[in-house]
Amino acid sequence: MKDLTIAIALRIMLIVSFCLLMFSVLYNTGANQNSSHLYYQAFMLLSFLLIYFHQRKHIKKNGGRIAFHGHIIPEFNPQDEREHQISGEAYKIAFSTILVISFLVIGGVAFFQLFDSILQPLLLSLSIGFIPISGLLAYFFAYRHYYKK
């Protein structure tokens, strides 16, 4: 469970850093240009490196070659039938959450024209980043619920 918590927290950090970078690129065009997007790029690079080093334990040597088994969500025990069932239920709930949230976000994007032009890039980047974050959180809470059952 600790490995899953770390993996999901790192992925959320990567999505948030991408949203911040996208906001700085959208907002800092034309006369408003400044170098704040360099900080967001460094934050994104840091999150990539943390994910890489966290998944480094999934590297296995097979006959002299290294096969990197990178997963979005870490696999725990491939021979355990209970964990397969728990993961399947959690994936189903996460997929349903992404479908519902994406329609809500698409509907909400239509109302972004009502806000000031300064808030539009921020709302757009946060709404795009909210879709995968909601799926990751739904997976985490569903897995935790079924695991403790």
PDB file of C-alpha atoms in Angstrom, residues 29-110:
ATOM      1  CA  THR A  29       2.575  35.171 -24.237  1.00  0.00           C
ATOM      2  CA  GLY A  30       3.097  38.546 -25.817  1.00  0.00           C
ATOM      3  CA  ALA A  31       3.824  41.469 -23.504  1.00  0.00           C
ATOM      4  CA  ASN A  32       3.525  39.386 -20.317  1.00  0.00           C
ATOM      5  CA  GLN A  33       6.561  37.207 -21.027  1.00  0.00           C
ATOM      6  CA  ASN A  34       8.801  36.370 -18.107  1.00  0.00           C
ATOM      7  CA  SER A  35      10.976  33.449 -17.119  1.00  0.00           C
ATOM      8  CA  SER A  36       8.691  31.790 -14.547  1.00  0.00           C
ATOM      9  CA  HIS A  37       8.119  28.833 -16.860  1.00  0.00           C
ATOM     10  CA  LEU A  38      11.739  27.778 -16.263  1.00  0.00           C
ATOM     11  CA  TYR A  39      10.837  27.011 -12.644  1.00  0.00           C
ATOM     12  CA  TYR A  40       7.885  24.931 -13.783  1.00  0.00           C
ATOM     13  CA  GLN A  41      10.112  23.051 -16.227  1.00  0.00           C
ATOM     14  CA  ALA A  42      12.529  22.287 -13.395  1.00  0.00           C
ATOM     15  CA  PHE A  43       9.616  21.072 -11.252  1.00  0.00           C
ATOM     16  CA  MET A  44       8.492  18.812 -14.092  1.00  0.00           C
ATOM     17  CA  LEU A  45      12.020  17.433 -14.553  1.00  0.00           C
ATOM     18  CA  LEU A  46      12.233  16.750 -10.829  1.00  0.00           C
ATOM     19  CA  SER A  47       8.971  14.820 -10.906  1.00  0.00           C
ATOM     20  CA  PHE A  48      10.167  12.775 -13.921  1.00  0.00           C
ATOM     21  CA  LEU A  49      13.372  11.908 -12.079  1.00  0.00           C
ATOM     22  CA  LEU A  50      11.517  10.935  -8.911  1.00  0.00           C
ATOM     23  CA  ILE A  51       9.211   8.644 -10.903  1.00  0.00           C
ATOM     24  CA  TYR A  52      12.207   7.097 -12.667  1.00  0.00           C
ATOM     25  CA  PHE A  53      14.070   6.379  -9.447  1.00  0.00           C
ATOM     26  CA  HIS A  54      10.913   5.078  -7.784  1.00  0.00           C
ATOM     27  CA  GLN A  55      10.325   2.624 -10.647  1.00  0.00           C
ATOM     28  CA  ARG A  56      13.971   1.612 -10.822  1.00  0.00           C
ATOM     29  CA  LYS A  57      13.228  -1.385  -8.642  1.00  0.00           C
ATOM     30  CA  HIS A  58      11.083  -2.794 -11.469  1.00  0.00           C
ATOM     31  CA  ILE A  59      14.151  -3.188 -13.689  1.00  0.00           C
ATOM     32  CA  LYS A  60      14.925  -6.854 -14.171  1.00  0.00           C
ATOM     33  CA  LYS A  61      17.874  -8.450 -15.884  1.00  0.00           C
ATOM     34  CA  ASN A  62      16.846 -11.094 -18.395  1.00  0.00           C
ATOM     35  CA  GLY A  63      19.652 -12.958 -20.105  1.00  0.00           C
ATOM     36  CA  GLY A  64      22.119 -10.087 -20.190  1.00  0.00           C
ATOM     37  CA  ARG A  65      19.607  -7.456 -21.292  1.00  0.00           C
ATOM     38  CA  ILE A  66      17.737  -5.071 -19.077  1.00  0.00           C
ATOM     39  CA  ALA A  67      13.967  -4.987 -19.467  1.00  0.00           C
ATOM     40  CA  PHE A  68      12.322  -1.966 -17.863  1.00  0.00           C
ATOM     41  CA  HIS A  69       8.835  -2.855 -16.746  1.00  0.00           C
ATOM     42  CA  GLY A  70       7.416   0.584 -16.162  1.00  0.00           C
ATOM     43  CA  HIS A  71       3.854   0.715 -14.959  1.00  0.00           C
ATOM     44  CA  ILE A  72       1.567   3.646 -14.417  1.00  0.00           C
ATOM     45  CA  ILE A  73       0.299   1.904 -11.318  1.00  0.00           C
ATOM     46  CA  PRO A  74       2.757  -0.596  -9.782  1.00  0.00           C
ATOM     47  CA  GLU A  75       1.912  -4.276  -9.998  1.00  0.00           C
ATOM     48  CA  PHE A  76       2.140  -6.022  -6.674  1.00  0.00           C
ATOM     49  CA  ASN A  77       2.004  -9.800  -6.958  1.00  0.00           C
ATOM     50  CA  PRO A  78       1.093 -11.205 -10.384  1.00  0.00           C
ATOM     51  CA  GLN A  79       0.250 -14.646  -8.960  1.00  0.00           C
ATOM     52  CA  ASP A  80      -2.256 -13.417  -6.379  1.00  0.00           C
ATOM     53  CA  GLU A  81      -5.845 -13.785  -7.584  1.00  0.00           C
ATOM     54  CA  ARG A  82      -7.237 -11.489  -4.870  1.00  0.00           C
ATOM     55  CA  GLU A  83      -5.053  -8.588  -5.994  1.00  0.00           C
ATOM     56  CA  HIS A  84      -6.118  -9.144  -9.615  1.00  0.00           C
ATOM     57  CA  GLN A  85      -9.757  -8.888  -8.551  1.00  0.00           C
ATOM     58  CA  ILE A  86      -9.110  -5.819  -6.391  1.00  0.00           C
ATOM     59  CA  SER A  87      -7.180  -4.113  -9.211  1.00  0.00           C
ATOM     60  CA  GLY A  88      -9.932  -4.927 -11.708  1.00  0.00           C
ATOM     61  CA  GLU A  89     -12.624  -3.407  -9.505  1.00  0.00           C
ATOM     62  CA  ALA A  90     -10.477  -0.338  -8.829  1.00  0.00           C
ATOM     63  CA  TYR A  91      -9.734   0.120 -12.559  1.00  0.00           C
ATOM     64  CA  LYS A  92     -13.447  -0.120 -13.344  1.00  0.00           C
ATOM     65  CA  ILE A  93     -14.289   2.568 -10.790  1.00  0.00           C
ATOM     66  CA  ALA A  94     -11.440   4.798 -11.991  1.00  0.00           C
ATOM     67  CA  PHE A  95     -12.539   4.460 -15.624  1.00  0.00           C
ATOM     68  CA  SER A  96     -16.138   5.321 -14.716  1.00  0.00           C
ATOM     69  CA  THR A  97     -14.926   8.338 -12.758  1.00  0.00           C
ATOM     70  CA  ILE A  98     -12.844   9.574 -15.696  1.00  0.00           C
ATOM     71  CA  LEU A  99     -15.818   9.243 -18.039  1.00  0.00           C
ATOM     72  CA  VAL A 100     -18.122  11.227 -15.761  1.00  0.00           C
ATOM     73  CA  ILE A 101     -15.538  13.896 -14.874  1.00  0.00           C
ATOM     74  CA  SER A 102     -14.515  14.400 -18.508  1.00  0.00           C
ATOM     75  CA  PHE A 103     -18.081  15.246 -19.513  1.00  0.00           C
ATOM     76  CA  LEU A 104     -18.358  17.657 -16.581  1.00  0.00           C
ATOM     77  CA  VAL A 105     -15.061  19.319 -17.515  1.00  0.00           C
ATOM     78  CA  ILE A 106     -16.055  19.612 -21.180  1.00  0.00           C
ATOM     79  CA  GLY A 107     -19.320  21.213 -20.102  1.00  0.00           C
ATOM     80  CA  GLY A 108     -17.474  23.545 -17.737  1.00  0.00           C
ATOM     81  CA  VAL A 109     -15.052  24.711 -20.430  1.00  0.00           C
ATOM     82  CA  ALA A 110     -17.978  26.373 -22.199  1.00  0.00           C
TER      83      ALA A 110
END
